[in-house]
XYZ file of C-alpha atoms in Angstrom:
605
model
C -76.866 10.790 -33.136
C -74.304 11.422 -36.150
C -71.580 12.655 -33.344
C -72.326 9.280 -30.723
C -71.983 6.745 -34.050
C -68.989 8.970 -34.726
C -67.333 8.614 -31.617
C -68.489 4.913 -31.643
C -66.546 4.657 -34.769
C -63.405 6.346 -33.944
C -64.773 10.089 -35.166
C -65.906 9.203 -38.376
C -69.397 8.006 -40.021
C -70.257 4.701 -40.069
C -71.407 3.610 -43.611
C -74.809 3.516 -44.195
C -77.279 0.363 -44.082
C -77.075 -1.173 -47.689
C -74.171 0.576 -48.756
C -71.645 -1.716 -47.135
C -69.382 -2.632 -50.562
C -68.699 -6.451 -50.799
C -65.891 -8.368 -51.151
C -65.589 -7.986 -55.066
C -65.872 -4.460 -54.643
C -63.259 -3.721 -52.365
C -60.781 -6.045 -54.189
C -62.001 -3.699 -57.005
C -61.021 -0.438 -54.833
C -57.577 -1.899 -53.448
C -56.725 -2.367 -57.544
C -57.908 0.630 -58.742
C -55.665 2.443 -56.162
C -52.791 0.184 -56.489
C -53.300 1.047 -60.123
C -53.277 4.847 -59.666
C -50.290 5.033 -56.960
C -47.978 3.868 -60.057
C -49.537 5.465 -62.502
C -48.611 8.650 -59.953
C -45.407 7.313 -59.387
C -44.646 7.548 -63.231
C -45.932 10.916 -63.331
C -43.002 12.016 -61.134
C -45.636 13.320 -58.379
C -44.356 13.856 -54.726
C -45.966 11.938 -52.524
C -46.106 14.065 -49.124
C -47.052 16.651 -51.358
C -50.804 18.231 -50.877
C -52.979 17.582 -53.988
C -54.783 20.147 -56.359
C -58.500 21.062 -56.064
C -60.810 18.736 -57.801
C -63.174 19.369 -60.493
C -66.088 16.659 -62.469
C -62.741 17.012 -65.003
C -60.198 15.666 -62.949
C -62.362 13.093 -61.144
C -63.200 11.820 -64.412
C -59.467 11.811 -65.357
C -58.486 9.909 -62.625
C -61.099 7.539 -62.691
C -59.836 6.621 -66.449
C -56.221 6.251 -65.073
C -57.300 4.130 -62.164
C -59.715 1.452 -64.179
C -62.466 2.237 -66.629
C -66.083 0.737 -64.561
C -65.066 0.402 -61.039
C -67.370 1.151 -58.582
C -67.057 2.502 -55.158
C -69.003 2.402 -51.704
C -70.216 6.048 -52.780
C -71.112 5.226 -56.288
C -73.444 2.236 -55.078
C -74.980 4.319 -52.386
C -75.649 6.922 -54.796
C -75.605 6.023 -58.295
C -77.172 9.180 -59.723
C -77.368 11.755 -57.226
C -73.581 12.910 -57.313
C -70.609 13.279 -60.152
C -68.382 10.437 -59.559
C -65.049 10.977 -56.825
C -62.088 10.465 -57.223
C -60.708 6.990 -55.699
C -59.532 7.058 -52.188
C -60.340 5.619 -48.596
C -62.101 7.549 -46.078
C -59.329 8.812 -43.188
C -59.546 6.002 -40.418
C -56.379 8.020 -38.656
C -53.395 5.395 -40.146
C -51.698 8.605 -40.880
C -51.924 9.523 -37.525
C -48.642 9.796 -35.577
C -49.836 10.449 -32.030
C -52.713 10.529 -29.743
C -52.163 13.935 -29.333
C -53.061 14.497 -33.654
C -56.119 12.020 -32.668
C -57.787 14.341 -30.284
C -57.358 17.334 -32.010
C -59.164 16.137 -35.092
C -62.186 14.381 -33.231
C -62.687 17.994 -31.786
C -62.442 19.996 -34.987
C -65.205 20.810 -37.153
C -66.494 18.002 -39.632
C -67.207 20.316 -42.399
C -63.424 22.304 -42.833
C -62.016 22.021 -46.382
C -58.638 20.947 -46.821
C -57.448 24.537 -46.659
C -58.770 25.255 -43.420
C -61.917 28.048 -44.030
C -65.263 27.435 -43.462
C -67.700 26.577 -46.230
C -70.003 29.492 -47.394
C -73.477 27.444 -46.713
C -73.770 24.409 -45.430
C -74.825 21.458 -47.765
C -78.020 19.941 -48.120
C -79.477 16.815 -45.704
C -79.404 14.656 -48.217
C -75.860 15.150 -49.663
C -74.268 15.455 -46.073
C -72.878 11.705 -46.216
C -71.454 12.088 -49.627
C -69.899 15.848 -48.828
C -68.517 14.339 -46.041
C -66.692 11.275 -47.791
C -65.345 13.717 -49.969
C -64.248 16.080 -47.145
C -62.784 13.565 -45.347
C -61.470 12.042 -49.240
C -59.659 15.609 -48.883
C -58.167 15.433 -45.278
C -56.481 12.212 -46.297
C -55.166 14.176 -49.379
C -56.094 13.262 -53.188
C -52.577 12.436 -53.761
C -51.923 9.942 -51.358
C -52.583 6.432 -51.810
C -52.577 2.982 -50.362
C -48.923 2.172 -50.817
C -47.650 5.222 -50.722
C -49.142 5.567 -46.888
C -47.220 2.828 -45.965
C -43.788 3.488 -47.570
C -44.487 7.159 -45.679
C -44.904 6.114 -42.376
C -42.816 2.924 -42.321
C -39.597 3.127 -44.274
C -38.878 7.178 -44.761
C -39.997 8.037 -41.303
C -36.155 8.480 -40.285
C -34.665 10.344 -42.770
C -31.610 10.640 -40.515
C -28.759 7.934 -41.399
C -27.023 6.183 -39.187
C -23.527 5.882 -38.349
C -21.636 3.309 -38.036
C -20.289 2.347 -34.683
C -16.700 3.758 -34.203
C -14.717 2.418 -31.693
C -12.692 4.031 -28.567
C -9.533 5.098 -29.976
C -7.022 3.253 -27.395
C -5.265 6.324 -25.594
C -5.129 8.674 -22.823
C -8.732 8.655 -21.353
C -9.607 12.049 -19.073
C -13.389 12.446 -17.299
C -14.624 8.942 -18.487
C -14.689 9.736 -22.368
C -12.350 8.874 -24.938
C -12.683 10.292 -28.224
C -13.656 8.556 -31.592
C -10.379 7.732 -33.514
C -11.581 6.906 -37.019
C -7.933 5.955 -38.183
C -6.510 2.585 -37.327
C -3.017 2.460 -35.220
C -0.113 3.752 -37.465
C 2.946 1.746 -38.142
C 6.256 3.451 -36.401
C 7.544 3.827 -40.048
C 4.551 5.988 -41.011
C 4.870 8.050 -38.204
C 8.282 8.568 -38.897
C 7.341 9.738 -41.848
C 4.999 12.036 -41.137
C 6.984 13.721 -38.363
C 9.628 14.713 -41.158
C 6.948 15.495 -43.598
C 5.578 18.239 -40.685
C 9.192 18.966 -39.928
C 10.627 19.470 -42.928
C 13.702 17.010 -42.093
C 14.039 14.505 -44.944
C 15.577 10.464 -44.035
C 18.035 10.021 -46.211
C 18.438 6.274 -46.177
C 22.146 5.422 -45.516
C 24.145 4.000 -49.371
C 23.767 -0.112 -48.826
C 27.504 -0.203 -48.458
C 27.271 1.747 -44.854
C 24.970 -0.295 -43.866
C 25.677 -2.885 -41.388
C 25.501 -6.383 -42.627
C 26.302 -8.579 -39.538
C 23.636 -6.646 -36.728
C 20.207 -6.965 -37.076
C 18.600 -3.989 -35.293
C 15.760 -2.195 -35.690
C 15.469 1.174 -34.072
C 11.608 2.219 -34.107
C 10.327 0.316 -31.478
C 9.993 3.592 -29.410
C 8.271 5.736 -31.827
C 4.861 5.222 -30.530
C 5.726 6.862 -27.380
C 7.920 9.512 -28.678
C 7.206 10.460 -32.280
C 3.131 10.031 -31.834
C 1.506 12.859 -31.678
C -1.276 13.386 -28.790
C -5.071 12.228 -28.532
C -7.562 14.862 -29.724
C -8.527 15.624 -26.547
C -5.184 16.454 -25.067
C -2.956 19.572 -25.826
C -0.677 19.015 -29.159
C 2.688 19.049 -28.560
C 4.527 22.265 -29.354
C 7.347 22.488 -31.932
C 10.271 22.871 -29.529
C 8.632 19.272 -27.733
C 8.669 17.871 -30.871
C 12.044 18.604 -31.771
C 13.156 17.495 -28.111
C 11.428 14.002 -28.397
C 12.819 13.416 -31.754
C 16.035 14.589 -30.145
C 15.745 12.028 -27.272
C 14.405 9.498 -29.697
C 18.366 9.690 -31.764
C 20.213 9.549 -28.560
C 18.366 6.293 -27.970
C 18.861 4.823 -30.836
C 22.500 6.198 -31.191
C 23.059 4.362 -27.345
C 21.364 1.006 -28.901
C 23.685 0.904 -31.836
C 26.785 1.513 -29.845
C 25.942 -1.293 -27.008
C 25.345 -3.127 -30.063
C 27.972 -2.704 -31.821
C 29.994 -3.032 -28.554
C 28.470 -6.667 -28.058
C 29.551 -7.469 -31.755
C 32.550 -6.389 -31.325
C 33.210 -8.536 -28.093
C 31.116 -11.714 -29.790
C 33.732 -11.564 -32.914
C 37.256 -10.966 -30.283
C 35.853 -14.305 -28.709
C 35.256 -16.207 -32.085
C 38.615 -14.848 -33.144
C 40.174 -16.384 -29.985
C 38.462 -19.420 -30.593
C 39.678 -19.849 -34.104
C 43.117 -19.427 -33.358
C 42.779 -21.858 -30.777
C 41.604 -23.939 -32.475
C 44.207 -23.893 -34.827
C 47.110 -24.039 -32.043
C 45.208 -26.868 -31.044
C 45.343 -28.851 -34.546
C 48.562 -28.004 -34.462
C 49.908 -29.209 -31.236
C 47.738 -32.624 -31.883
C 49.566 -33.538 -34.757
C 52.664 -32.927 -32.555
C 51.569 -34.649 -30.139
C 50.397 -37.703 -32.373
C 53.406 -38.357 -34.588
C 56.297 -36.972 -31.693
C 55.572 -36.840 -28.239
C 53.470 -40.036 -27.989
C 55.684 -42.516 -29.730
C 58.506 -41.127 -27.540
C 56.619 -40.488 -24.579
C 59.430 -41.661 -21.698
C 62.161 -40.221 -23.687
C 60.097 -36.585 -24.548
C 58.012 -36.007 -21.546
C 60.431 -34.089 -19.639
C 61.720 -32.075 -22.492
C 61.108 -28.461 -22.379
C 59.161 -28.086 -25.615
C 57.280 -30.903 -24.410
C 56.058 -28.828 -21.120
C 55.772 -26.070 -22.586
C 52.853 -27.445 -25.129
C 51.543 -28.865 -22.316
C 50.790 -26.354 -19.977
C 48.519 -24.450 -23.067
C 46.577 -27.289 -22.947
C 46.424 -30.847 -24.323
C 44.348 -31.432 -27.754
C 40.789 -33.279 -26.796
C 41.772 -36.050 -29.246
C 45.322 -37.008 -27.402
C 43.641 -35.596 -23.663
C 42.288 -39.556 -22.447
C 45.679 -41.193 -23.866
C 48.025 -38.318 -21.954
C 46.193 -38.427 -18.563
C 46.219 -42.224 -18.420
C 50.450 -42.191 -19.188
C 51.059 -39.111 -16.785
C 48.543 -40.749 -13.426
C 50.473 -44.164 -14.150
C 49.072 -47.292 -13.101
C 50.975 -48.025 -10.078
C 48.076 -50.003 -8.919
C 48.567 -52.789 -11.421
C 44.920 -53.116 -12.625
C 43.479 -54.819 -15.723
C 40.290 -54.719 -17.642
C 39.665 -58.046 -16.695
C 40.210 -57.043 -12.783
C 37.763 -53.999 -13.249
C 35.110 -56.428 -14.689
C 35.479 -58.806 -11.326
C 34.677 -56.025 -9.081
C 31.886 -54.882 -10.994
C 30.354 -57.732 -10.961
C 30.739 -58.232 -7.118
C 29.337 -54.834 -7.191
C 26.190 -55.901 -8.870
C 25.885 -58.736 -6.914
C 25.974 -56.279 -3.804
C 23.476 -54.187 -4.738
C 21.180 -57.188 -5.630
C 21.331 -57.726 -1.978
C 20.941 -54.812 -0.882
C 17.646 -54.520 -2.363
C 16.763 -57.451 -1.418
C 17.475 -57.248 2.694
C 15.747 -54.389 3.702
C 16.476 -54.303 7.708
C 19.968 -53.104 9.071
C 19.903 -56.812 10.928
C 20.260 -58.372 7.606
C 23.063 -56.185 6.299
C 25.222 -56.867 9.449
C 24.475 -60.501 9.632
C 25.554 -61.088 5.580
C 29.222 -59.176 6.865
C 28.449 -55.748 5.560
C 31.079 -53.084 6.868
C 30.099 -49.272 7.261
C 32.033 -48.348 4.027
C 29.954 -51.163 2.372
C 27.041 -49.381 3.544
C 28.459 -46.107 2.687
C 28.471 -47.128 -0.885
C 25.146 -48.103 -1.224
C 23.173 -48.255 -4.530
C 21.040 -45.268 -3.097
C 23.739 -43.093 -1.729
C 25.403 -43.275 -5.544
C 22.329 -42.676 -7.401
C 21.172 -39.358 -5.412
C 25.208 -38.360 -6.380
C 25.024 -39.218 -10.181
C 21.748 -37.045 -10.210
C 23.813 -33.783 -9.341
C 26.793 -34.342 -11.720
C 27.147 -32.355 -13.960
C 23.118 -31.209 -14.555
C 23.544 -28.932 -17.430
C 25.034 -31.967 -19.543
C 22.062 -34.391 -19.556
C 24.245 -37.346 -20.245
C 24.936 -38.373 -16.559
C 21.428 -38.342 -15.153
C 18.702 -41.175 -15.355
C 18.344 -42.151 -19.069
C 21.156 -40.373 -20.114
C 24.112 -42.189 -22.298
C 26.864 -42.184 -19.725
C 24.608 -42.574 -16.554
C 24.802 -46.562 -16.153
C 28.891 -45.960 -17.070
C 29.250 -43.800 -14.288
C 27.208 -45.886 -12.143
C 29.818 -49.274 -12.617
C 33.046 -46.982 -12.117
C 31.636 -45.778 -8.909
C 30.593 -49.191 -7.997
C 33.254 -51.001 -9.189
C 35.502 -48.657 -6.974
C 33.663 -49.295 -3.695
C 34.334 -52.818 -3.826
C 37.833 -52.283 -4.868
C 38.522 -49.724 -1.790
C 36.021 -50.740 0.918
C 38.264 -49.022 3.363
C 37.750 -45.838 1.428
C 34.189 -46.796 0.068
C 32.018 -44.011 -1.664
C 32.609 -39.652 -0.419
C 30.850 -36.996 -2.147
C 32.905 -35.781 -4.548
C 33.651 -38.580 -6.385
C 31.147 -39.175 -9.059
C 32.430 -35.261 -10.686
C 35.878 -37.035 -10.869
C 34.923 -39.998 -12.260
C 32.574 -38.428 -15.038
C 35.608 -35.992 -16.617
C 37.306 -39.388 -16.750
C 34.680 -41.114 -18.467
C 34.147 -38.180 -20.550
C 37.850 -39.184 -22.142
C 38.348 -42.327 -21.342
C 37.049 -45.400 -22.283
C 35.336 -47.401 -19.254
C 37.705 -49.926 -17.939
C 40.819 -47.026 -18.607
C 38.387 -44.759 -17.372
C 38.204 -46.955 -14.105
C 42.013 -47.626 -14.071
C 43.087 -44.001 -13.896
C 40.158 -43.306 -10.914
C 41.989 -45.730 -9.105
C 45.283 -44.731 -9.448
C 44.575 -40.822 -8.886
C 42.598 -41.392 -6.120
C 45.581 -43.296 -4.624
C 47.836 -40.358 -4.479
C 49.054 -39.046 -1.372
C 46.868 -35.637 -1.118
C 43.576 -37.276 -2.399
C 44.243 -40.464 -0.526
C 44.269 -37.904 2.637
C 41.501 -35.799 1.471
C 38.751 -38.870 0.660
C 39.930 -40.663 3.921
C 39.330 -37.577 6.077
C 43.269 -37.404 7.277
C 42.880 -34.593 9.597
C 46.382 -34.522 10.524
C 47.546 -34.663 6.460
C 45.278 -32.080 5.890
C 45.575 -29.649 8.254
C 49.998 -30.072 6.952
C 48.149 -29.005 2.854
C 46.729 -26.109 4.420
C 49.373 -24.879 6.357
C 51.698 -25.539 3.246
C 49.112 -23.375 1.421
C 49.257 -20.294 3.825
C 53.004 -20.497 3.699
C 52.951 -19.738 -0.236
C 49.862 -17.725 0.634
C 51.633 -15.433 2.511
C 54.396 -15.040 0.386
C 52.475 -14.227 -3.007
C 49.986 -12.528 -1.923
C 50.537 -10.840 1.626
C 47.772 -8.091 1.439
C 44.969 -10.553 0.873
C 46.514 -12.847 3.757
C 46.303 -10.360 6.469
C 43.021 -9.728 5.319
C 42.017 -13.557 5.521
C 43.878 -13.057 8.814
C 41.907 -10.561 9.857
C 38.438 -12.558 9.652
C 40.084 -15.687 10.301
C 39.458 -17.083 7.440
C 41.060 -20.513 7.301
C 42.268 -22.445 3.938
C 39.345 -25.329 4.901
C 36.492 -22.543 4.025
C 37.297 -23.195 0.053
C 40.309 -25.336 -0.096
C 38.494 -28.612 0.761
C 35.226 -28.376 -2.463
C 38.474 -27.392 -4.639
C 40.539 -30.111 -3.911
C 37.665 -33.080 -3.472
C 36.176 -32.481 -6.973
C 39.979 -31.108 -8.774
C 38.247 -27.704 -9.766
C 35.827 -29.831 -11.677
C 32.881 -28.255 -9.934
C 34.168 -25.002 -9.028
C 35.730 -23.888 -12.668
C 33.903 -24.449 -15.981
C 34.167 -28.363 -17.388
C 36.636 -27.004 -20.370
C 38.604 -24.271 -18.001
C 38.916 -27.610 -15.382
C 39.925 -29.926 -18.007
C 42.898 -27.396 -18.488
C 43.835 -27.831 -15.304
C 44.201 -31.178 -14.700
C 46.195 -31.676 -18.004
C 49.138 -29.215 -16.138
C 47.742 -31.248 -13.070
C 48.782 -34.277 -14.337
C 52.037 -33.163 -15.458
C 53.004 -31.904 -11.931
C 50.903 -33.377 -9.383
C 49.633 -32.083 -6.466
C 51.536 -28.480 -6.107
C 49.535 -27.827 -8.896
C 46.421 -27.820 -7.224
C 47.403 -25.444 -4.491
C 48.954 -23.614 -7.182
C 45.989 -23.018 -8.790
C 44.087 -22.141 -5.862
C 46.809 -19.055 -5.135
C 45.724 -18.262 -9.029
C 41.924 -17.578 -8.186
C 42.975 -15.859 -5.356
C 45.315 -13.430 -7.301
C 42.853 -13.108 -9.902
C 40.332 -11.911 -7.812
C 42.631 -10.238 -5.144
C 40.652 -6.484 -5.678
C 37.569 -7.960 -4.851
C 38.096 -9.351 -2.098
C 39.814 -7.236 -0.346
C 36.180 -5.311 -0.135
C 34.296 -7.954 1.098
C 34.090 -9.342 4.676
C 33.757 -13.401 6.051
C 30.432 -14.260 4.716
C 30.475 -12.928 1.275
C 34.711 -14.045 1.282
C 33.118 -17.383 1.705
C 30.304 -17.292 -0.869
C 32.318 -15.752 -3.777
C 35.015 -18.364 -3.700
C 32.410 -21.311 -3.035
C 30.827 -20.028 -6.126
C 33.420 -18.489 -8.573
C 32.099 -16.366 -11.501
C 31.229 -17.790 -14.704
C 32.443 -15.527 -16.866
C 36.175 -16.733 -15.897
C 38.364 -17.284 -18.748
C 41.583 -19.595 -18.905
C 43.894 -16.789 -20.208
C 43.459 -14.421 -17.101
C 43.364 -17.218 -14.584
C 46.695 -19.166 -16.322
C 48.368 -15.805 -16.424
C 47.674 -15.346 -12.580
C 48.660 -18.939 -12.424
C 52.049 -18.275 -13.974
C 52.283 -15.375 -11.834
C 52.570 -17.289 -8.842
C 56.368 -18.164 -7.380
C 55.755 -21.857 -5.442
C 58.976 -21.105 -3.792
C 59.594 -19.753 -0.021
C 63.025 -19.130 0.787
C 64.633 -21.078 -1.703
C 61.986 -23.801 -0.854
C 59.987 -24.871 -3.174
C 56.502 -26.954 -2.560
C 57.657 -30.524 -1.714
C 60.465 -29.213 0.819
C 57.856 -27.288 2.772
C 55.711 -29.851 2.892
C 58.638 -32.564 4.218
C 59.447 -30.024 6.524
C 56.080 -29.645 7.958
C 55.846 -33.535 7.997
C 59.236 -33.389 10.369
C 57.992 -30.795 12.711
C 54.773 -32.277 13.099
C 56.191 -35.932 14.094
C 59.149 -34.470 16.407
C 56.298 -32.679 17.865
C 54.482 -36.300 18.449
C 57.534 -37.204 19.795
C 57.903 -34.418 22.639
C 54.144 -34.936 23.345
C 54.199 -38.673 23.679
C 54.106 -40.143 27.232
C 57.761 -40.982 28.825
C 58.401 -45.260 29.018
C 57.785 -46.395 32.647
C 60.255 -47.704 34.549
């Protein structure tokens, strides 16, 4: 019966009928060993640690420690049979780990002491309950306690600690697993350092008057890659590796610092250059503004005079000298500009308002008219000049551009609006005020080889280009055989050159150069020039074949600079047989209309 109510009751004995403590009594156990545990704790005792035998002595001792007059489920059950226990609970397995630690005490003897032997003689029936309390008092252990059982097997059950996460060191990465890296990514500097501390080679910082004040440059951007040492799971690097790396890690840096000192270098020759010409050209203005200008028919023709001209006219005095050299043969007035402007305004009204082709030929609109329509101009003022900004749609100078162009198609209807154009008129503008601006279009547009080239004169310009070879040949005869050789005619390049005056093939400043010799001697100039590029670039072409002839001189390098191409310039002879450019031309003129002449039909008779 006492093993079924034990197994009933989770291997131990129920209590017995009438000795079931009540609710004031267990509040009086739970205090009594709360009281004890700290009066334990003060003691300094251990609390996994197995207590002492018990005697009547000690029970009583512990009783007065825990709380004089408490009573226990024992004591009421017995009040005068047995000596009074010490204060405890009876095992109900808390301290139990595992189910495995379960099983093996349900099956062990009841009656084992704490020590594990046998008792000599079993106890008597009637003290079996209360022997058993206190064996089972003893399992539990006479040191332990309430609160101590719970700071056991809740908070110190992992004794272990735990380490904080440590993340992947980011590096070379072999069979999946990278190793922990505790330290944090090193500065270059640092590792600098410590490569010369393992070394043994000392920096000596250079004395702060070697050191370079003008170049910024910082030379341990490498380092990671060649002064770092190796992840812990790779090989280390040996000492002749070391001393390899950090010798390919001073070439490098000895290569950076000579390009750049080699760039500084070539950025202070250019600001040099651009000082002193600067200063030539406040010189020459001041020349130009209180000598050549007041005098300008008397001085123009003077050698010192074309001499300061062909290195280039001051920007201040540039506007004023173009507008006296093109002339204004034309006869037009500020007041004449401003009538055709606003005829050209009132065209474009109409255009925009008659939308069919009907309408435009029934109002008396000629193909030129149509030509140099509002739309054709705008698409043309888009593309001029794009890196400025100032000609495009909101820009300062793009409605100025606009009424020169416009203005000019209603002045020259038989020559109306050509590509081209618009690059012309906007290095004008870019000098000129807008009705001198206008004025000097008209007039340089009116001269014999742009007259031909903007009216598509086949016959006057297939005379230019054979001019052109003719000097061609005699400057430069190696590169002319080779042209020959591909037949590759003037047209290819000539034609963009001469239609936009270099303005679009030669940087704006570089351009502006030329027309100021331009406009000192006209149109030889231009074909001139075009014998320049050629010379300049003579070595490269001769390695190149038609199609990349014809896309290096459509689109000239950048990097040109006016003192190489006006040295090839001056290099060039515009005479042929004691001919210079006009008398080949006249003679071409002649042979071309004798040939007319020969070719024409004979009268009838």
């Amino acid at each position: 019966e006492e093993e079924e109510a034990k197994l009933q009751n989770g291997g131990f004995l129920p209590c017995p009928a009438g000795g079931v403590p009540s609710g004031t009594a267990l509040e009086e156990t739970l205090r009594s060993c709360r009281l004890r545990s700290e009066a334990e704790r003060r003691g300094g005792a251990a609390a996994e640690s197995p207590s002492p035998p018990r005697s009547p002595g000690g029970d009583a001792g512990s009783r007065a420690l825990a709380a004089p007059g408490a009573r226990t489920c024992r004591d009421r059950a017995e009040p005068a049979a047995l000596p009074p226990a010490p204060l405890g609970f009876t095992d109900v397995n808390l301290n139990s780990r595992n189910t495995y630690e379960v099983s093996r005490r349900r099956s062990a003897p009841e009656h084992l002491p704490h020590g594990g032997t046998a008792p000599a003689e079993p106890a008597p029936p009637s003290q079996e309950p209360a022997e058993r309390a206190r064996h089972r008092v003893g399992i539990a252990g006479a040191g332990s306690s309430f609160a101590e059982f719970f700071t056991r097997n809740f908070f110190t059950k992992r004794t272990k600690e735990l380490k904080p996460a440590v993340q992947s060191a980011p590096g070379w990465k072999l069979f999946g697993k990278v190793p922990p890296r505790e330290n944090l990514p090193k500065d270059s500097k640092i590792i600098q350092q410590e490569y010369e501390a393992r070394t043994g080679r000392m920096y000596k910082p250079p004395p702060p008057s070697a050191r370079r004040k003008n170049i910024e440059f910082e030379p341990l951007s490498t380092t990671a890659l060649i002064l770092e040492d190796r992840p812990a799971n790779l090989p280390a690097k040996s000492v002749e590796e070391a001393l390899r790396h950090r010798q390919e890690y001073d070439e490098m840096v000895a290569e950076a610092k000579k390009r750049e000192i080699k760039e500084a270098h070539k950025r202070k020759k250019i600001m040099r250059e651009r000082f002193k010409q600067e200063e030539n050209i406040a010189s020459a203005m001041v020349i130009w503004v209180n000598e050549i200008l007041p005098n300008w028919e008397g001085m123009r023709a003077t050698r010192r005079v074309r001499e300061l001209w062909w290195q280039g006219l001051p920007p201040s005095v540039r506007g004023k000298v173009w507008s006296l050299a093109v002339g204004n043969e034309l006869n037009i007035t500020p007041e004449l500009y401003e009538i055709f402007l606003s005829r050209a305004k009132e065209r474009w009204k109409s255009f925009s308002e008659t939308s069919s082709e009907n309408d435009m030929e029934d109002a008396g609109t000629s193909v030129a008219d149509r030509e140099a329509s509002l739309e054709l101009i705008k698409l043309d003022i888009s593309r001029t000049f794009p890196s400025l900004y100032i000609f495009q749609k909101g820009g300062p100078y793009h409605d100025l551009l606009h009424s020169v162009l416009g203005a000019y198609t209603c002045y020259r209807p038989d020559v109306g609006y050509v590509q081209g154009m618009s690059l012309i008129a906007a290095v004008l503008i870019l000098n000129l005020e807008e009705a001198d601006a206008f004025i000097a279009f008209a007039n340089l547009l009116n001269k014999p080889c742009q007259l031909a080239f903007f009216r598509v004169d086949h016959s006057m310009m297939l005379k230019y280009f054979a001019a052109f070879e003719v000097f061609f040949e005699e400057n430069l005869p190696k590169l002319f055989l080779h042209f020959k050789s591909y037949s590759l005619t003037p047209d290819i390049y000539l034609i963009d050159w001469i239609f936009t005056l270099y303005s679009k093939s030669l940087p704006l400043d570089l351009a502006c150069r030329v027309w100021d010799v331009f406009c000192r001697d006209g149109e030889e100039f231009l074909f001139r020039t075009g014998l320049g590029i050629l010379r300049l670039y003579e070595d490269i072409l001769l390695q190149m074949d038609f199609i990349h002839i014809a896309q290096f001189l459509t689109k000239l390098p950048e990097d040109i600079t006016s003192e190489k191409l006006f040295s090839c310039i001056a290099a060039i002879q515009m005479q042929n047989s004691n001919k210079k450019w006009a008398q080949v031309f006249a003679s071409l003129m002649k042979d071309n209309k004798e040939g007319d002449k020969n070719h024409s039909p004979a009268p009838k008779s």
